[in-house]
PDB file of C-alpha atoms in Angstrom:
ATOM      1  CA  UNK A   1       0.000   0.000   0.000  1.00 31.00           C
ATOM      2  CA  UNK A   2       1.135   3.648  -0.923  1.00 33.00           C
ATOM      3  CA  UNK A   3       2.702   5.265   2.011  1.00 33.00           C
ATOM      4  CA  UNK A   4       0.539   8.063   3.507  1.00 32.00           C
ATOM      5  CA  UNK A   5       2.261  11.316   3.369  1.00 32.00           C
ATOM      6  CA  UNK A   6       0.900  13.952   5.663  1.00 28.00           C
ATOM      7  CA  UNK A   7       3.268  16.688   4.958  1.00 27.00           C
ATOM      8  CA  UNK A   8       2.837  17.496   1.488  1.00 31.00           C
ATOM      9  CA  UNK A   9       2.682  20.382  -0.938  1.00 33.00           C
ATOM     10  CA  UNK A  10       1.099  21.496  -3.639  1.00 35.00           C
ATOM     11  CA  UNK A  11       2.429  20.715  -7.483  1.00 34.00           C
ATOM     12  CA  UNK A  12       2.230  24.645  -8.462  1.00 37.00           C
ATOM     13  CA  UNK A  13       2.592  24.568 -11.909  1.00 35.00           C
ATOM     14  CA  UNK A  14       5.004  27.352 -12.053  1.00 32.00           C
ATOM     15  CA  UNK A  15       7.277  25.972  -9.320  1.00 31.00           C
ATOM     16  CA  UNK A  16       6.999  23.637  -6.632  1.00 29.00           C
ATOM     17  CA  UNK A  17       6.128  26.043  -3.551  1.00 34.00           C
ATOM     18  CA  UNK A  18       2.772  27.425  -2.259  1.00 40.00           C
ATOM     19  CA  UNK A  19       0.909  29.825  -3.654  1.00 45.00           C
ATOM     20  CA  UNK A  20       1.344  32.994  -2.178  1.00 53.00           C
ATOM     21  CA  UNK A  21      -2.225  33.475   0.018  1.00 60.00           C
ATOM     22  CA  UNK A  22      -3.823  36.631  -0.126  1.00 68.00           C
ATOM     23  CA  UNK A  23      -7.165  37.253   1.993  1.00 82.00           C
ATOM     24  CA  UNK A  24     -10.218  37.253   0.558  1.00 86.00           C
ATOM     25  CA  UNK A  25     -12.102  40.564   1.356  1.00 86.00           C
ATOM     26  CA  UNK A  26     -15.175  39.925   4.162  1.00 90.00           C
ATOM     27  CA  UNK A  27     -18.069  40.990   1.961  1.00 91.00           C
ATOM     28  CA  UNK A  28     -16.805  38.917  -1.098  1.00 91.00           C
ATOM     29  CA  UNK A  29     -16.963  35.594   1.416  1.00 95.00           C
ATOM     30  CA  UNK A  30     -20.234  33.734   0.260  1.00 97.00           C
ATOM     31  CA  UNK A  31     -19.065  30.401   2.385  1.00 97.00           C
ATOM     32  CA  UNK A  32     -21.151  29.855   5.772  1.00 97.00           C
ATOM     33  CA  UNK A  33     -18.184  30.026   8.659  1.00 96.00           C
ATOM     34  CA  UNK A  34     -15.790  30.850   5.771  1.00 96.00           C
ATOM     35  CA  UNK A  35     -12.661  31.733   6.558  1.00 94.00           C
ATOM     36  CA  UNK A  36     -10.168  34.911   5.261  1.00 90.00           C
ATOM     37  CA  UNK A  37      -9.713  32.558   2.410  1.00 91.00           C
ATOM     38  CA  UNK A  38     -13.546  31.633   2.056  1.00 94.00           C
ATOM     39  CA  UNK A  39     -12.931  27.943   3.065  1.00 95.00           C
ATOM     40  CA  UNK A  40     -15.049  25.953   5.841  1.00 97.00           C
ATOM     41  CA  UNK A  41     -14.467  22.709   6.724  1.00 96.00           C
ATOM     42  CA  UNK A  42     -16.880  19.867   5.034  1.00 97.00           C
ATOM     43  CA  UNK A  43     -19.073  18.078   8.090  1.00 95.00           C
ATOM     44  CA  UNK A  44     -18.647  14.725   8.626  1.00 92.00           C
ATOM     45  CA  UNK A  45     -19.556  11.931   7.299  1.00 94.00           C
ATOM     46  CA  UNK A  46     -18.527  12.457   3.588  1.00 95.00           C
ATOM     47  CA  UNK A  47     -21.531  12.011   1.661  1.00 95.00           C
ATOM     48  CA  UNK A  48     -22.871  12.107  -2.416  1.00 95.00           C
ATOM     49  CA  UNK A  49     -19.959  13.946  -4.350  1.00 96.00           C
ATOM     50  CA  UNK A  50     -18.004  14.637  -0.958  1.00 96.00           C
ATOM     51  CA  UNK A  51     -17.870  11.036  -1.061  1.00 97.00           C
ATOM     52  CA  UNK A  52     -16.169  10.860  -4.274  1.00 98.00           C
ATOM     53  CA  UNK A  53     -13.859  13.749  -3.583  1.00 98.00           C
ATOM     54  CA  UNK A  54     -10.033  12.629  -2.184  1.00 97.00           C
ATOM     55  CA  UNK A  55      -6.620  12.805  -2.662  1.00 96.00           C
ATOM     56  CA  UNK A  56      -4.474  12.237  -5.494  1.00 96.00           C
ATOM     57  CA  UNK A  57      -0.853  11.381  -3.925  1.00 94.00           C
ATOM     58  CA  UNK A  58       1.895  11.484  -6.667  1.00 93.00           C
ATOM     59  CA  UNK A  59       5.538  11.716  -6.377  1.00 91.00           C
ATOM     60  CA  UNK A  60       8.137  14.035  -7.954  1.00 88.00           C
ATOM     61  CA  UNK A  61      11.447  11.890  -8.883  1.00 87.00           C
ATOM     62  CA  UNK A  62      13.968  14.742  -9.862  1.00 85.00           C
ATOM     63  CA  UNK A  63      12.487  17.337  -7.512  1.00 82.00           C
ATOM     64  CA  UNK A  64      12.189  14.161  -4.797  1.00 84.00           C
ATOM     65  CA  UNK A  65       9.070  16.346  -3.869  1.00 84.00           C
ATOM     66  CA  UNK A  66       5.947  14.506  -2.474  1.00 88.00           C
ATOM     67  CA  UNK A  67       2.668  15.390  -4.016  1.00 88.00           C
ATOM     68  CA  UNK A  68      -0.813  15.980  -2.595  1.00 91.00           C
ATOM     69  CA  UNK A  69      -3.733  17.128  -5.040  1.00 93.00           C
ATOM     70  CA  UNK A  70      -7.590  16.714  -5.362  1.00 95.00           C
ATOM     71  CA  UNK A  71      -9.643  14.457  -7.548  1.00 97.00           C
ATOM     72  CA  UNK A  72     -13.033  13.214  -7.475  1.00 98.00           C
ATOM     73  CA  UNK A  73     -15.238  10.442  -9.215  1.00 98.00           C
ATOM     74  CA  UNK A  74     -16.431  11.297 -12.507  1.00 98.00           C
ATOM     75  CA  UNK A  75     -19.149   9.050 -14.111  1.00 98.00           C
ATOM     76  CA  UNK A  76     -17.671   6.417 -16.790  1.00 97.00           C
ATOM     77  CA  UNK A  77     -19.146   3.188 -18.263  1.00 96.00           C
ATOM     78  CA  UNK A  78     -15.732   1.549 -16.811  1.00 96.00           C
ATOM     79  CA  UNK A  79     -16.201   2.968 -13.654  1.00 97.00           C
ATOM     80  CA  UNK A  80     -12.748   3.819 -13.030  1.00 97.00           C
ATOM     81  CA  UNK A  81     -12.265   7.217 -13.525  1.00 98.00           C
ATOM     82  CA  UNK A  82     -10.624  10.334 -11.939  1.00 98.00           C
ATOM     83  CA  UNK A  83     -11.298  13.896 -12.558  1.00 98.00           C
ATOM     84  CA  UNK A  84      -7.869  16.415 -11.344  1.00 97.00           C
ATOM     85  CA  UNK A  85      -5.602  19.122 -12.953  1.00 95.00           C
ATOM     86  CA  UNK A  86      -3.343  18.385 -15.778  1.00 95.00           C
ATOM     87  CA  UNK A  87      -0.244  20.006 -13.321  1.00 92.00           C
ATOM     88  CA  UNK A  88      -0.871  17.097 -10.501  1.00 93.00           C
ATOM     89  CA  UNK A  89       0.039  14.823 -13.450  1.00 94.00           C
ATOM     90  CA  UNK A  90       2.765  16.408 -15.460  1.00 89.00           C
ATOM     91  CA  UNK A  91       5.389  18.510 -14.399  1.00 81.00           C
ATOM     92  CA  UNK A  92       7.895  20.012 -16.830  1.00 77.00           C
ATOM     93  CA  UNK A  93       7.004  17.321 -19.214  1.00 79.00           C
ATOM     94  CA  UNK A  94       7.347  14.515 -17.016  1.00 84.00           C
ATOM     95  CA  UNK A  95       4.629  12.154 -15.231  1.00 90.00           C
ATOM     96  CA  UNK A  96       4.757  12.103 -11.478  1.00 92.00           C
ATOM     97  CA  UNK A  97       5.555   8.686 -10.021  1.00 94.00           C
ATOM     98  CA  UNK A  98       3.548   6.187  -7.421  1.00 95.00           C
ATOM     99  CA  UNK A  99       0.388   7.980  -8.188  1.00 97.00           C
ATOM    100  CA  UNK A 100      -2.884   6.972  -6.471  1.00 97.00           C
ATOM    101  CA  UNK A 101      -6.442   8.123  -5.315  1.00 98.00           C
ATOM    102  CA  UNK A 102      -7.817   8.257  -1.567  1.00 97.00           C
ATOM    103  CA  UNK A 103     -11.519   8.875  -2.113  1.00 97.00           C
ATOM    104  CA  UNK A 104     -13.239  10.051   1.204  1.00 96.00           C
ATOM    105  CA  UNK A 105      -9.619  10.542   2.471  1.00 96.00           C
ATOM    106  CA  UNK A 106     -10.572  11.992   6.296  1.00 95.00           C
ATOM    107  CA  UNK A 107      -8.184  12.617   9.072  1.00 89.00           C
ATOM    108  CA  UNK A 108      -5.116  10.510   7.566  1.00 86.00           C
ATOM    109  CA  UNK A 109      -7.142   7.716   6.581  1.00 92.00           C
ATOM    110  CA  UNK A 110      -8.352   6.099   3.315  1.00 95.00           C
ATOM    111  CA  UNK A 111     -11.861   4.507   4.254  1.00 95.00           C
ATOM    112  CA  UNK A 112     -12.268   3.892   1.033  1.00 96.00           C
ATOM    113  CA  UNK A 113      -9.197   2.247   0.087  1.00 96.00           C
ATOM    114  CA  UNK A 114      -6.133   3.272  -1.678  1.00 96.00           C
ATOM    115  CA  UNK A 115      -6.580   3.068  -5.814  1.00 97.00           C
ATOM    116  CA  UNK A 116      -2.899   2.963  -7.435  1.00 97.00           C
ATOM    117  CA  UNK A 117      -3.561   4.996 -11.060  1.00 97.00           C
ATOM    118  CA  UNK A 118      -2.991   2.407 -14.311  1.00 97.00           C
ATOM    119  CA  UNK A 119      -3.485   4.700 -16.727  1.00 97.00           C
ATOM    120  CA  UNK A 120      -3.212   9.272 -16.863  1.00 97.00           C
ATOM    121  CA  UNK A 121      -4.491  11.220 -19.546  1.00 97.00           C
ATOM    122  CA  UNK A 122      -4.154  15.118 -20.182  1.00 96.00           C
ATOM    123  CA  UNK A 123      -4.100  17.403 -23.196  1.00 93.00           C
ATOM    124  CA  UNK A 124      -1.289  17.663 -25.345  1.00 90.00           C
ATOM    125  CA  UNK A 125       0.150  20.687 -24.453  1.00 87.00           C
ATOM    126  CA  UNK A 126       1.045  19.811 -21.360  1.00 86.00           C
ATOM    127  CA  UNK A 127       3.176  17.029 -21.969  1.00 83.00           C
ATOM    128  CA  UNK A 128       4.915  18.757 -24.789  1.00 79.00           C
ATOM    129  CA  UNK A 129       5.218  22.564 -23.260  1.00 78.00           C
ATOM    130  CA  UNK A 130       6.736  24.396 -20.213  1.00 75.00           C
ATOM    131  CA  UNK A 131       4.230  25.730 -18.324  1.00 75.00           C
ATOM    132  CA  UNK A 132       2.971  29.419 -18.914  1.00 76.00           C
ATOM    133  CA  UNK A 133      -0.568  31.491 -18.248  1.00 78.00           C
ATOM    134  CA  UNK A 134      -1.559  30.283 -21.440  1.00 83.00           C
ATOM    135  CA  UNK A 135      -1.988  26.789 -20.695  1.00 86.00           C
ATOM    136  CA  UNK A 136      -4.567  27.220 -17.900  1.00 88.00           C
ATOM    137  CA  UNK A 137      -7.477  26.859 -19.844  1.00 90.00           C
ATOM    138  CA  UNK A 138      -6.184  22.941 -20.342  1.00 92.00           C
ATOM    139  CA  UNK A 139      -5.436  22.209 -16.720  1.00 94.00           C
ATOM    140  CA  UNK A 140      -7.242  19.313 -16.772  1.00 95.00           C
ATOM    141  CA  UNK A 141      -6.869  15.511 -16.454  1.00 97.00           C
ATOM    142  CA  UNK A 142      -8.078  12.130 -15.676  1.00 98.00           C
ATOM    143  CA  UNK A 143      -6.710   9.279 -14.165  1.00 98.00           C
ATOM    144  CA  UNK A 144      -7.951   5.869 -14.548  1.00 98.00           C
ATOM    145  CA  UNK A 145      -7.070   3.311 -11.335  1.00 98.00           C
ATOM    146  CA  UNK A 146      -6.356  -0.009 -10.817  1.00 96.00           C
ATOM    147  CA  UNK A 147      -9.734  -2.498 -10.864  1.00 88.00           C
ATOM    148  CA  UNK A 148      -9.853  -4.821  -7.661  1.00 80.00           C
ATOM    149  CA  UNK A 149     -12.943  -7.036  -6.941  1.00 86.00           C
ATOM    150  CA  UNK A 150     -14.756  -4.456  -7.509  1.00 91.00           C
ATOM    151  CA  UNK A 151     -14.536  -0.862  -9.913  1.00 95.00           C
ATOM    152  CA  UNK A 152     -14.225   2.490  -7.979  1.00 97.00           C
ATOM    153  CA  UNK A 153     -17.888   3.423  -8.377  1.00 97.00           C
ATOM    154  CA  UNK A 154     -18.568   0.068  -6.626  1.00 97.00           C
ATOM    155  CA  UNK A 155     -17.093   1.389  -3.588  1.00 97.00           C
ATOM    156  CA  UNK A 156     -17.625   5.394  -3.998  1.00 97.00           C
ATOM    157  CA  UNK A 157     -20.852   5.482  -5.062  1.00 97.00           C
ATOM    158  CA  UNK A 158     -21.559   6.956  -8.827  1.00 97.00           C
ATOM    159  CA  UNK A 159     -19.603   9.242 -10.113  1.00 98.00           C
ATOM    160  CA  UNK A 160     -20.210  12.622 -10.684  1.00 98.00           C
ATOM    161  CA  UNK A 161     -21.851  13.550 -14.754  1.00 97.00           C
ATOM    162  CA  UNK A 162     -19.723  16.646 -16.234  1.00 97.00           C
ATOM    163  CA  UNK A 163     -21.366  19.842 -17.193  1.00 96.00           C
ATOM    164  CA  UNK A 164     -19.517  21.327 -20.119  1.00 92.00           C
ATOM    165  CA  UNK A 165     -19.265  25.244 -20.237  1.00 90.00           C
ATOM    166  CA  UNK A 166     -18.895  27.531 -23.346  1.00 89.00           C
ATOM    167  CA  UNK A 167     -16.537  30.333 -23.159  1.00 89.00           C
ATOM    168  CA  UNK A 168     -18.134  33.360 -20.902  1.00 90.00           C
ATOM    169  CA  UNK A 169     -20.751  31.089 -18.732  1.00 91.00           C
ATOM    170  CA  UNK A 170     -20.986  32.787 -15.461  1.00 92.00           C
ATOM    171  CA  UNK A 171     -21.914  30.159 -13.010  1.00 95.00           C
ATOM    172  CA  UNK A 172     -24.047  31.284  -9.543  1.00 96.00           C
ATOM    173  CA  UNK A 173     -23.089  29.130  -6.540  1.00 96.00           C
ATOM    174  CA  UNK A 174     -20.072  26.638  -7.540  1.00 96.00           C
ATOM    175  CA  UNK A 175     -18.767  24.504  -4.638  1.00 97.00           C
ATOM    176  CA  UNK A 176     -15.227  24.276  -4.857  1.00 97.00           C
ATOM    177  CA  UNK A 177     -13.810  21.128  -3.063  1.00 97.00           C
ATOM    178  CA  UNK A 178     -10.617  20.768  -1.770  1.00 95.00           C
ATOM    179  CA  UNK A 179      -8.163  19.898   0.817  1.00 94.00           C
ATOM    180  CA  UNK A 180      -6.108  22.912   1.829  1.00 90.00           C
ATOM    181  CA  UNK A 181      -2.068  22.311   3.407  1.00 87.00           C
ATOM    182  CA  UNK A 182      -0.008  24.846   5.188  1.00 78.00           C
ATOM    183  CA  UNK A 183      -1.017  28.300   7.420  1.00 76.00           C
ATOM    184  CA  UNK A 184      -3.710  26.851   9.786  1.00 82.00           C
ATOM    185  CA  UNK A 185      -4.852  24.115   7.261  1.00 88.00           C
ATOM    186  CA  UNK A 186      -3.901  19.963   7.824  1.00 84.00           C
ATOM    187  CA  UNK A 187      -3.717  18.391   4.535  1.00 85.00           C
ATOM    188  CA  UNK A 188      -5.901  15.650   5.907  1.00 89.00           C
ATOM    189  CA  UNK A 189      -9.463  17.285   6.205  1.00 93.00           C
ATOM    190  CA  UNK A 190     -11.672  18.610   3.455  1.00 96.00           C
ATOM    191  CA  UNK A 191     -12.752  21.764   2.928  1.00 96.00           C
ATOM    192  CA  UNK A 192     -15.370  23.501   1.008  1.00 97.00           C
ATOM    193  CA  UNK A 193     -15.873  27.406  -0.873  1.00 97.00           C
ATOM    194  CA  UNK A 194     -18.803  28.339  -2.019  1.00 98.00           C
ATOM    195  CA  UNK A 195     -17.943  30.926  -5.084  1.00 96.00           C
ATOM    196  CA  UNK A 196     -19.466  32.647  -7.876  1.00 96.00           C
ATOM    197  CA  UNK A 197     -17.473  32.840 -11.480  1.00 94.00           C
ATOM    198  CA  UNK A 198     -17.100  35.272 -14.406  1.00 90.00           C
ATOM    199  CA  UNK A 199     -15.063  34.687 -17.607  1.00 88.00           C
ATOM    200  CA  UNK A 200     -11.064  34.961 -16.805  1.00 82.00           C
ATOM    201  CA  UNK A 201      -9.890  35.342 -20.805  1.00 79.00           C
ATOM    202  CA  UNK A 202     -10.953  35.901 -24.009  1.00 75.00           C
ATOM    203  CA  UNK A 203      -8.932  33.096 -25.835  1.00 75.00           C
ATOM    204  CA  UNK A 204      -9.326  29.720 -26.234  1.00 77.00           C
ATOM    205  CA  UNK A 205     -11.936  27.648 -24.625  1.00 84.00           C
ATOM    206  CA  UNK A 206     -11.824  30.575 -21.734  1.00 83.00           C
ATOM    207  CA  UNK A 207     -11.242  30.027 -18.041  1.00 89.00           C
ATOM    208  CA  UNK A 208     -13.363  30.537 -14.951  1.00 91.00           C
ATOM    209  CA  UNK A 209     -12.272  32.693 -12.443  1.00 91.00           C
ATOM    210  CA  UNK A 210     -14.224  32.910  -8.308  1.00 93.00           C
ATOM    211  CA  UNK A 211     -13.058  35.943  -6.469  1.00 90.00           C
ATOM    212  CA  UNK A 212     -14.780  34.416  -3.089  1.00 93.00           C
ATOM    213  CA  UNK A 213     -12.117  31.871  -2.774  1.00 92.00           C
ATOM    214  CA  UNK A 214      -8.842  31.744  -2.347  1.00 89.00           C
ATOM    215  CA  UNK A 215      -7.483  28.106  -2.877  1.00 85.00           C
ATOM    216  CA  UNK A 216      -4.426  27.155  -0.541  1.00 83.00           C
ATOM    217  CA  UNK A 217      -1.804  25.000  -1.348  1.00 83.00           C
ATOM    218  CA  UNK A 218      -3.047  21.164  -1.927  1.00 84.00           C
ATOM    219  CA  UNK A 219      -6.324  22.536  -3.266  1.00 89.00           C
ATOM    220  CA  UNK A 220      -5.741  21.994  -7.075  1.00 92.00           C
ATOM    221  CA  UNK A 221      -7.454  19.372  -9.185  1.00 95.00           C
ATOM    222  CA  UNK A 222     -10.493  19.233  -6.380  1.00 96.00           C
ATOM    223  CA  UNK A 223     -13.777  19.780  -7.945  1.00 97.00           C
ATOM    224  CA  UNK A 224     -16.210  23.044  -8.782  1.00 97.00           C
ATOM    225  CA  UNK A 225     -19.676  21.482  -8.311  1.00 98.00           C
ATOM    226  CA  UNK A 226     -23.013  22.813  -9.615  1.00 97.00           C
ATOM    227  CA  UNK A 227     -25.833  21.364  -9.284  1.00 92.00           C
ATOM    228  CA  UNK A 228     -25.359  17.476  -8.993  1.00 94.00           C
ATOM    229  CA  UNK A 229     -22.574  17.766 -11.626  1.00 97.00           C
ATOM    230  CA  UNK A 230     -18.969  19.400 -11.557  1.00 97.00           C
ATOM    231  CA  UNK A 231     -18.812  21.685 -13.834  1.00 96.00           C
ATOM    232  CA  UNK A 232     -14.836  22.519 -13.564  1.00 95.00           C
ATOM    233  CA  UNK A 233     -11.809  21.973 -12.094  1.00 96.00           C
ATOM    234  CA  UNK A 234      -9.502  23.976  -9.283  1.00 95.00           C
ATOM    235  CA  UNK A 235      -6.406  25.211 -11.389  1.00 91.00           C
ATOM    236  CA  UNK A 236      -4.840  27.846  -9.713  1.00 83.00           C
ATOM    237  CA  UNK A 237      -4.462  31.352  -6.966  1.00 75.00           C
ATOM    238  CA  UNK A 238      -4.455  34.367  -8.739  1.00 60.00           C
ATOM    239  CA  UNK A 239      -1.678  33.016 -11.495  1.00 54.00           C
ATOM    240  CA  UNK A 240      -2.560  36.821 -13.485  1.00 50.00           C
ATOM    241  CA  UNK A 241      -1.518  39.137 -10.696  1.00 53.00           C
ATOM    242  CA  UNK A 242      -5.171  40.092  -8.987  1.00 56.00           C
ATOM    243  CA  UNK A 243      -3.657  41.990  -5.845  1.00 52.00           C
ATOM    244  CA  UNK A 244      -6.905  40.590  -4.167  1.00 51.00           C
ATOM    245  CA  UNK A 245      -6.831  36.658  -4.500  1.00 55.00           C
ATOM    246  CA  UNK A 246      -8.752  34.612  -6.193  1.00 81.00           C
ATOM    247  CA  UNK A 247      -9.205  30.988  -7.995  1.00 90.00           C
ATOM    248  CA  UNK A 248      -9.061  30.134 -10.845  1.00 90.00           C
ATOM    249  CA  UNK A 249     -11.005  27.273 -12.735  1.00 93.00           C
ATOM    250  CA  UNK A 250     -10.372  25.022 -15.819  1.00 94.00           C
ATOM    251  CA  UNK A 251     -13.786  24.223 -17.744  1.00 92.00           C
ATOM    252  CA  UNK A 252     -15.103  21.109 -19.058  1.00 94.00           C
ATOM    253  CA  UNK A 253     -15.835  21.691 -22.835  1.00 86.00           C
ATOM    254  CA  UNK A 254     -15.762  19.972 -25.616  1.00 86.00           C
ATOM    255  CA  UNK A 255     -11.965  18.974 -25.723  1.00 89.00           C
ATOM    256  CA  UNK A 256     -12.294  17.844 -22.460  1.00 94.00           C
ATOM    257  CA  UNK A 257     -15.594  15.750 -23.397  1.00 94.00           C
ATOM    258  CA  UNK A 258     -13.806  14.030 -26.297  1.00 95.00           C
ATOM    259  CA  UNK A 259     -10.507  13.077 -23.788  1.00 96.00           C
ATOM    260  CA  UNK A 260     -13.306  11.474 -21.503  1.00 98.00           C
ATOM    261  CA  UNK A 261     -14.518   9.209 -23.776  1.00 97.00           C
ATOM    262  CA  UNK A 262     -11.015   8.353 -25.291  1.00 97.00           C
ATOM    263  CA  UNK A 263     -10.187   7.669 -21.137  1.00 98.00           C
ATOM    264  CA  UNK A 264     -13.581   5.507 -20.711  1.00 97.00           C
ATOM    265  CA  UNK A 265     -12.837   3.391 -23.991  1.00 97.00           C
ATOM    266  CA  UNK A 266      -9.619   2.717 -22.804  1.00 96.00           C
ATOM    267  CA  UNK A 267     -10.592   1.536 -19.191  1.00 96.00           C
ATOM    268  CA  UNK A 268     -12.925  -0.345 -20.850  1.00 94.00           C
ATOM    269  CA  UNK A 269     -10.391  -2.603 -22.235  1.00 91.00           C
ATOM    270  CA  UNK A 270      -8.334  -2.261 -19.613  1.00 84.00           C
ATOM    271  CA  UNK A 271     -10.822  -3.471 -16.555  1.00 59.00           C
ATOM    272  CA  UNK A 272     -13.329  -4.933 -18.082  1.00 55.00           C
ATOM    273  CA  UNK A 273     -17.104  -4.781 -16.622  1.00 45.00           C
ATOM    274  CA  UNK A 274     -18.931  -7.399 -17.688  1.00 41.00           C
TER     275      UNK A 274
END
């Protein structure tokens, strides 16, 4: 079984540190009990897509760096499938080592088991690029784990449907879903933000950005919920230079549709489920 690191960072995509944390103003924190950086903790017990929110542990080999990132469930016919960023995966072209998923991860402990990842998929780009700005709007991947007796979604419960975005959706209400490391926060708990999102840039497939949360170290590649589905993915902290904080949040679009089912087919064959 993986070893259980409990002092781990964040995979920043522009360097291996934490993001520099910058308050988010009082009237701008929508969270109930939110803190400076709109986060609460998530009551326990984990339920529906708390439940299929963890960990994704991965390690560094030339930085020897430990990894901690979120991932949650994401609804597949294989039922082995694992929503995160594309930057808990890759770094500086290479693919992290020893990777797994702790769904339900509470406290230090996996009650759901520990799923060692088979198979990773992201765009292009970011095996093939250094990072920049630019490639936030494709911080996003999946990772498919190892089948046992029985597929994830067997254990977790069904995973989460995605709810693609076009360029300039403003979504009302997004839980972000996370689990923060470093300045008051464990590493070992979950935490949620409740934000609102506007467009981020005018490019590409276009990014979402909350300015009522402030994600903290070991928060990217958790979920942005919206009504029963997750409708994004936790990127980065205020990557453009906002003097005020904020997150921002990769869409799920069209690319990232056809890279699911290209993931699902693949399982498929992989861990069969007949």
């Amino acid at each position: 079984m993986l070893r259980l690191v409990l002092s781990l960072v964040l995979l920043d995509p522009a360097a291996l540190t934490e993001v520099s944390q910058r308050n988010v103003p009082v009237p701008r924190v929508l969270t109930p009990d939110g803190d400076r950086l709109g986060y609460a903790p998530v009551p326990r017990p984990y339920t529906g897509a708390r439940r299929l929110t963890g960990v994704l542990l991965g390690h560094d080999p030339v930085a020897k760096t430990d990894v901690l990132c979120g991932g949650t469930v994401i609804g597949s016919r294989s039922r082995s499938l694992v929503l995160t960023a594309a930057h808990c995966l890759y770094h500086d072209g290479r693919l992290l080592e020893r990777l797994a998923f702790l769904p339900g991860y509470d406290s230090g402990r996996p009650p759901l088991g520990v799923w060692p990842v088979v198979r990773t998929w992201v765009p292009a780009r970011w095996r093939s690029r250094p990072f920049s700005s630019e490639l936030l709007p494709y911080d996003v991947g999946l990772v498919g784990v190892v089948r046992r007796k029985r597929p994830l979604e067997d254990v977790t419960g069904r995973g989460l449907p995605p709810m693609p975005t076009a360029r300039g959706t403003k979504l009302r209400g997004l839980e972000l879903l996370g689990y923060p490391v470093g300045r008051g926060y464990p590493g070992t708990k979950m935490y949620r933000c409740v934000g609102d999102t506007v467009e981020g840039v005018s490019e590409g497939p276009g990014l979402m950005v909350t300015r009522n949360c402030h994600a903290a170290a070991g928060g990217s590649g958790g979920p942005a919920l919206y009504g029963g589905s997750v409708a994004g993915v936790v990127s980065s902290s205020s990557p453009l230079s906002d003097a005020k904080g904020y997150t921002v949040l990769t869409r799920l679009g069209d690319r990232f549709g056809r890279m699911l089912a290209r993931a699902d087919r693949a399982m498929r064959l992989l861990t069969p489920t007949g």
